CSV table of C-alpha atoms in Angstrom, one decimal:
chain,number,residue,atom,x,y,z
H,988,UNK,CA,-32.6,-19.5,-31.1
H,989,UNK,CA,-29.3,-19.0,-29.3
H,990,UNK,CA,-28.0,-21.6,-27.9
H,991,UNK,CA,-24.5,-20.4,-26.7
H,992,UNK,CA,-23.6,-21.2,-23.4
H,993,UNK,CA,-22.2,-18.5,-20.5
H,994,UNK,CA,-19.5,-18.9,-18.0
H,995,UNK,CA,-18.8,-16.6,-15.5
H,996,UNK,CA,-15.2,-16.5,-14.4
H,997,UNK,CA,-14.3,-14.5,-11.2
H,998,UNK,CA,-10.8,-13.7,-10.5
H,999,UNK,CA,-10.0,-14.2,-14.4
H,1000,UNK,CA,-7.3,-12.5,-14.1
H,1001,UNK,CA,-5.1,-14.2,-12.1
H,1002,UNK,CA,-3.0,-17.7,-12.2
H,1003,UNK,CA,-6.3,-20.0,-11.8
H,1004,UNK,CA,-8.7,-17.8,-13.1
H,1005,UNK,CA,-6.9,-17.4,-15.8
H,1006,UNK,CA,-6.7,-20.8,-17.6
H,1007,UNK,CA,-10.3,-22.1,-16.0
H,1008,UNK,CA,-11.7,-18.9,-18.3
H,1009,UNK,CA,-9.5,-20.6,-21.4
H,1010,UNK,CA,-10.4,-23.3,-21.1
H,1011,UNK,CA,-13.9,-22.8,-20.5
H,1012,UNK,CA,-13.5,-21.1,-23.6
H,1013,UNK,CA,-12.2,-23.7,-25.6
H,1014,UNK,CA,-15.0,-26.1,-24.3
H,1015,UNK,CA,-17.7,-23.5,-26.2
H,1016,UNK,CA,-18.5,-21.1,-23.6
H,1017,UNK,CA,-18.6,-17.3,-23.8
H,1018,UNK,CA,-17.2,-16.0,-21.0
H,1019,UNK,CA,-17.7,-13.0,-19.0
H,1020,UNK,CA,-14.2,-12.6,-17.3
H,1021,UNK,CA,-14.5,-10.3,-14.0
H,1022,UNK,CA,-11.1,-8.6,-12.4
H,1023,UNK,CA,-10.7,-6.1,-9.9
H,1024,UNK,CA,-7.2,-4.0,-10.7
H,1025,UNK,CA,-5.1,-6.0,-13.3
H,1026,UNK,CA,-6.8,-5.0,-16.1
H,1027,UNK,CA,-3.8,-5.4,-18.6
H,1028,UNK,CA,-3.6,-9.1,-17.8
H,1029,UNK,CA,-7.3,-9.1,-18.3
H,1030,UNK,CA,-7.4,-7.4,-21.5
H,1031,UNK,CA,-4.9,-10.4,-22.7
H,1032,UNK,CA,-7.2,-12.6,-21.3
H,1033,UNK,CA,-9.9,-11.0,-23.7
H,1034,UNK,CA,-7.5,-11.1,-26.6
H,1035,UNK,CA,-6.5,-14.7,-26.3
H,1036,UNK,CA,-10.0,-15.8,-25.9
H,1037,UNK,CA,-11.7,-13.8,-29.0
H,1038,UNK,CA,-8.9,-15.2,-31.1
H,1039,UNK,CA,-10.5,-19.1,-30.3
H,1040,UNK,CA,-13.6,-17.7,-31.9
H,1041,UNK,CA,-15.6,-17.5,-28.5
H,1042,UNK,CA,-17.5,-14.0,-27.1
H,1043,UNK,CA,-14.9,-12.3,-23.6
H,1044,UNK,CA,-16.2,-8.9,-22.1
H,1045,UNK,CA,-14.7,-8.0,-19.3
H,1046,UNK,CA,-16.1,-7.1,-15.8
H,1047,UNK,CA,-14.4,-4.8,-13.3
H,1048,UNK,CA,-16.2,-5.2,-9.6
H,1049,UNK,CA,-14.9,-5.5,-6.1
H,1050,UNK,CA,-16.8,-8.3,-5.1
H,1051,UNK,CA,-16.7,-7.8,-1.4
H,1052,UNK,CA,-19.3,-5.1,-2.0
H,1053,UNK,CA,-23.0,-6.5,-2.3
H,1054,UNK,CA,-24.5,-4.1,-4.5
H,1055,UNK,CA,-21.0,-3.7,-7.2
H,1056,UNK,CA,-21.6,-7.9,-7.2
H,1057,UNK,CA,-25.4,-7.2,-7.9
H,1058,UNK,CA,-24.9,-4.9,-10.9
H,1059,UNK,CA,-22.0,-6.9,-12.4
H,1060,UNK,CA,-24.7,-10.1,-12.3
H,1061,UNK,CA,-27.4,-7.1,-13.9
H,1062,UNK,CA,-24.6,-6.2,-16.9
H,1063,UNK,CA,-23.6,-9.8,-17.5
H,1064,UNK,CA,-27.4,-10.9,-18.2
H,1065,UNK,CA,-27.7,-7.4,-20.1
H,1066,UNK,CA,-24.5,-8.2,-22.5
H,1067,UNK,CA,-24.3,-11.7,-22.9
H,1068,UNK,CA,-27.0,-13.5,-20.9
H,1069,UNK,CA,-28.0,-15.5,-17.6
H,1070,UNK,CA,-24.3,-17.7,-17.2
H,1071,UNK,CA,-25.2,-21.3,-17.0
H,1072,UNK,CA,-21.6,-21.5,-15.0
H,1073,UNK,CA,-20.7,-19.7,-12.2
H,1074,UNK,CA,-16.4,-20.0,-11.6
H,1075,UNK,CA,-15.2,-18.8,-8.8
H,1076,UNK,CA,-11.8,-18.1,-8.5
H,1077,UNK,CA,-11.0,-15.2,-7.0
H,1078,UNK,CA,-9.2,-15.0,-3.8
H,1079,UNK,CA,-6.4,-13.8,-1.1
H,1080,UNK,CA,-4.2,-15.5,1.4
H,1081,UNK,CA,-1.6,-14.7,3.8
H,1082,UNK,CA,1.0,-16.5,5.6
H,1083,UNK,CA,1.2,-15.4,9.4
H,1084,UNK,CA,1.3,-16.2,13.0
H,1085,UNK,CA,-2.4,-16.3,14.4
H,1086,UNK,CA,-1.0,-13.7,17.2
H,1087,UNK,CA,-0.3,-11.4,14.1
H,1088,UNK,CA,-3.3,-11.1,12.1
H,1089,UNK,CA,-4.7,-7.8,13.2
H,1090,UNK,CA,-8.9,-7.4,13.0
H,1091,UNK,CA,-8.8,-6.0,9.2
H,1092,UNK,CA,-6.4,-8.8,8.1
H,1093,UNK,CA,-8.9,-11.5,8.9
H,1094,UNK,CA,-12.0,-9.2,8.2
H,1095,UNK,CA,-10.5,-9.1,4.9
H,1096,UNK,CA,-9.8,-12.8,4.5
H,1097,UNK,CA,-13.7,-13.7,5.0
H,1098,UNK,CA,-14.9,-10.6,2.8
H,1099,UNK,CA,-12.8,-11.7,-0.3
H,1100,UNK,CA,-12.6,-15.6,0.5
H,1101,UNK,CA,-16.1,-16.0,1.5
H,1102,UNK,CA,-18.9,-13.1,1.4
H,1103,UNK,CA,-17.8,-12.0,-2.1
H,1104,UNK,CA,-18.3,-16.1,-2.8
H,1105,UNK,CA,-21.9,-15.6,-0.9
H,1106,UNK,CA,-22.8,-12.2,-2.9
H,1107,UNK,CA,-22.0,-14.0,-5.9
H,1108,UNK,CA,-23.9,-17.6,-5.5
H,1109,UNK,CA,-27.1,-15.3,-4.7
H,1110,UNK,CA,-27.1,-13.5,-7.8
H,1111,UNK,CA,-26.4,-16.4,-10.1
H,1112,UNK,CA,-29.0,-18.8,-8.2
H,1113,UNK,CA,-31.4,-16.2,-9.0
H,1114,UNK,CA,-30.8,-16.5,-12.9
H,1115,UNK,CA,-30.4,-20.4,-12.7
H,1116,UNK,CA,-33.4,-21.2,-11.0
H,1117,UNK,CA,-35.5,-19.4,-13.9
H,1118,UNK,CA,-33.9,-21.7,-16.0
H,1119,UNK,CA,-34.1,-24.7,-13.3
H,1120,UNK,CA,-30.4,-25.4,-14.6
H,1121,UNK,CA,-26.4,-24.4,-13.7
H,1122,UNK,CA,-23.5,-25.4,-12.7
H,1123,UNK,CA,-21.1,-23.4,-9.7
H,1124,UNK,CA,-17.8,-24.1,-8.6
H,1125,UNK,CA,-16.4,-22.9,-6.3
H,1126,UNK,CA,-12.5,-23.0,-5.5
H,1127,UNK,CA,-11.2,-23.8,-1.8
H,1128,UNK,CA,-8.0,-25.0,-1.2
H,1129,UNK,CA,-6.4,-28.2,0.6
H,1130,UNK,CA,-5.6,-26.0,3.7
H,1131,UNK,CA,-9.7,-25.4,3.5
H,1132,UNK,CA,-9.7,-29.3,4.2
H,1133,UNK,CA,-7.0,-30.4,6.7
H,1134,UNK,CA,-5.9,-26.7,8.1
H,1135,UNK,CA,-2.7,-25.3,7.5
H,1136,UNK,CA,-0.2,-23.5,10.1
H,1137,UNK,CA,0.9,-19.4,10.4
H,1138,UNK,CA,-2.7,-19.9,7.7
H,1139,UNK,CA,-5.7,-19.6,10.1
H,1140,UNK,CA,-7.2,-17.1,8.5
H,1141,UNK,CA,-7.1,-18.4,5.1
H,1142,UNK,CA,-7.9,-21.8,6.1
H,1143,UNK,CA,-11.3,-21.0,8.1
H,1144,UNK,CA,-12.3,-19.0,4.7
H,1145,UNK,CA,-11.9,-22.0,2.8
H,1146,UNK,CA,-13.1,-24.1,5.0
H,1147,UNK,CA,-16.4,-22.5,5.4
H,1148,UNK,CA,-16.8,-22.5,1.4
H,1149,UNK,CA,-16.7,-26.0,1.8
H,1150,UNK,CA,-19.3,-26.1,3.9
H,1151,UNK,CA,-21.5,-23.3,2.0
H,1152,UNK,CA,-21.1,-25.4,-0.9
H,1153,UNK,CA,-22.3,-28.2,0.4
H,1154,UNK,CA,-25.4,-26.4,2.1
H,1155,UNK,CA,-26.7,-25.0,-1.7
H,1156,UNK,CA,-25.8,-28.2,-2.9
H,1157,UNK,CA,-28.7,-29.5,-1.3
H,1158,UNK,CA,-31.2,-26.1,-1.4
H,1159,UNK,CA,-30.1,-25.8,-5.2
H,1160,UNK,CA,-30.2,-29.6,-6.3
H,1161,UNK,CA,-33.9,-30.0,-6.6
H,1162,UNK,CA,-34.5,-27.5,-9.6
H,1163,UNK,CA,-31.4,-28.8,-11.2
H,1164,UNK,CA,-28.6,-26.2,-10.3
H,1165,UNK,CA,-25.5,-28.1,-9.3
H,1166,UNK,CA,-22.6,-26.7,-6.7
H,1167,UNK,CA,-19.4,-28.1,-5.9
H,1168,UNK,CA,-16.0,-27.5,-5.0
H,1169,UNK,CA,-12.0,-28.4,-5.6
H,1170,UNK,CA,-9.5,-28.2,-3.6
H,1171,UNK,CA,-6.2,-27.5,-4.9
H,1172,UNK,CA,-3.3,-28.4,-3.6
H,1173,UNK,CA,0.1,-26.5,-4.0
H,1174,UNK,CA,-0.7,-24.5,-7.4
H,1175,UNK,CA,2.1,-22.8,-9.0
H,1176,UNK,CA,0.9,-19.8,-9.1
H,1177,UNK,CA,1.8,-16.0,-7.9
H,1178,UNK,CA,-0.6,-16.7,-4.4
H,1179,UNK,CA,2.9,-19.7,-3.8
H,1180,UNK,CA,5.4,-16.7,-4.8
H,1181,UNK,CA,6.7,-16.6,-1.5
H,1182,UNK,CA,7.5,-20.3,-1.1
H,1183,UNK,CA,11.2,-20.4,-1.3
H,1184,UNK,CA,13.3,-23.4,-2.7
H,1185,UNK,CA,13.3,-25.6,0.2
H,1186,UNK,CA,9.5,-24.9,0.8
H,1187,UNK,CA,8.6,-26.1,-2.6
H,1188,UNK,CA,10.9,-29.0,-2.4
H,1189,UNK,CA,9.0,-30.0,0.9
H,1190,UNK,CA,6.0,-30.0,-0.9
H,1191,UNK,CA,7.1,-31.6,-3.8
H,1192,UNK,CA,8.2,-34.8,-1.4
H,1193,UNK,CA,5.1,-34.8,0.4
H,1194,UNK,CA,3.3,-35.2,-3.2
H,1195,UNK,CA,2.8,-38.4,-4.7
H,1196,UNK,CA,3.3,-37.5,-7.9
H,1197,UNK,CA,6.2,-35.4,-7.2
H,1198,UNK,CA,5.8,-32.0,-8.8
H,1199,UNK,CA,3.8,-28.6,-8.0
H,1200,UNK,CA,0.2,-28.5,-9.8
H,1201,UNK,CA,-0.4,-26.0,-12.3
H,1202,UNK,CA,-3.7,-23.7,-13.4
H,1203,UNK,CA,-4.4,-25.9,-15.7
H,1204,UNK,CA,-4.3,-29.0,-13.9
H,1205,UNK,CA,-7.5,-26.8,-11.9
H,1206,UNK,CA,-8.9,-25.6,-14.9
H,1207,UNK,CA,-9.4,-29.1,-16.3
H,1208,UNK,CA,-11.3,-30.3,-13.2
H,1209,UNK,CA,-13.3,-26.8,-13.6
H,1210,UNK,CA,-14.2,-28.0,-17.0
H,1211,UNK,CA,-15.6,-31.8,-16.3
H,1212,UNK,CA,-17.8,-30.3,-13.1
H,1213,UNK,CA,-19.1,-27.5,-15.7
H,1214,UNK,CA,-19.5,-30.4,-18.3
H,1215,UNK,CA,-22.8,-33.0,-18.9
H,1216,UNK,CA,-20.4,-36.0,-17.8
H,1217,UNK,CA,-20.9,-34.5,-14.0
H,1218,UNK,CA,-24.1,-34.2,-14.2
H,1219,UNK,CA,-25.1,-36.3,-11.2
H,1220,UNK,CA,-22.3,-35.3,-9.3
H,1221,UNK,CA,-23.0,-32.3,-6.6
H,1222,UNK,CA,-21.9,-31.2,-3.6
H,1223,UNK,CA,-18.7,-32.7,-3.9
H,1224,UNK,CA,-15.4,-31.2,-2.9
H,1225,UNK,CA,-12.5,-32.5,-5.5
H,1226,UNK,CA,-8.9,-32.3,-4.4
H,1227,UNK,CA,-6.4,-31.5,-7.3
H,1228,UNK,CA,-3.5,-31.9,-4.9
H,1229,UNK,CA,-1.2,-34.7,-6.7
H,1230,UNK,CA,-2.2,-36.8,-3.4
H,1231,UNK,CA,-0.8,-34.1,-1.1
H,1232,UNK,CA,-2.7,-35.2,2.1
């Protein structure tokens, strides 16, 4: 009998993503990394993660479309199994003035921020409730908690995954699926690129303990919500934000 676990890691390809799927990985998990154009940085991903003696296919979808996320979901059970973890990761923001963001901009915020999370959490909960087990995680951000200026957009997407995680926290709880959510704080990643010098040093002094976050300091609060010693913790939303806020 096979016992290997399955993790799901959307958005493996970028700065989050990324190490949550290594170190996923290095917990035990095969993974099943999707992406949605940077496929070299997803084939490294793949490299790095067979090398550790764990199972990596790679899945290329645009997750703001219902029926792509549908057959991904179909060729992950196909290839490697129902996941037992669902990681969400992938995302979009944009820093502008709430008189600037034209109809598409936010339309595309929600699609990529939210639906894509909603498209997703369907698919899995249908595999997880056969096996009346699973863990998802979602990833909002600290702006998803308090609101952040010239960041409307972003912030009501993340805000409303709090709140959708909350809501299958409850509907999913009872046949032993659990759902919950961090909230990073200032990651350095590529999505802070356009911080400039003085910007990260404002952050950095409004942070306790005094330094940017990093992917991994995500991906290791990703790995104890996917791990046993969560197991009654659900519908919770964890910052990972230094004490930012």
């Amino acid at each position: 009998m096979n016992n290997t676990k399955i993790a799901l890691v959307t958005g493996a390809s970028g700065g989050i993503g990324y190490a949550c799927a290594l170190r996923l990985a290095a917990d035990g998990y095969d993974i099943a990394a999707h992406y949605n154009s940077s496929s070299d940085r997803a084939k490294q991903l793949c490299k790095e993660i067979t090398s550790m003696g764990r199972k990596c296919l790679l899945f290329c979808a645009d997750l703001t479309d219902s029926k792509k996320t549908d057959e991904m979901f179909e060729d992950i059970q196909i290839c490697l199994g129902a996941p037992d973890v669902l990681c969400l990761c992938s995302g979009i923001s944009q820093f502008a003035l709430l008189t600037d963001i034209t109809d598409s901009e936010w339309d595309k915020m929600i699609d990529v921020n939210l639906s894509s999370a909603f498209y997703c959490c369907r698919a899995a909960a249908k595999l997880m409730l056969s096996k009346k087990s699973g863990s998802i995680i979602n990833i909002s951000s600290v702006w998803g908690v308090h609101g952040a200026a010239m960041e409307s957009h972003y912030s009501a997407s993340k805000a409303a995954l709090i709140g959708f995680t909350q809501s299958l926290a409850k509907e999913l709880g009872p046949s032993g699926i659990r759902v919950n959510c961090i909230a990073p704080g200032a990651i350095d990643t590529a999505m802070n690129a356009h911080l400039d010098e003085n910007a990260i040093d404002d952050i950095i002094s409004r942070t306790p303990l005094c330094r940017m976050g990093t992917p991994d300091d995500v991906a290791g609060a990703v790995s104890f919500l996917a791990s046993p010693d969560s197991s009654f913790i659900t519908g919770c939303t964890l910052p990972v934000t230094g004490g930012f806020y």
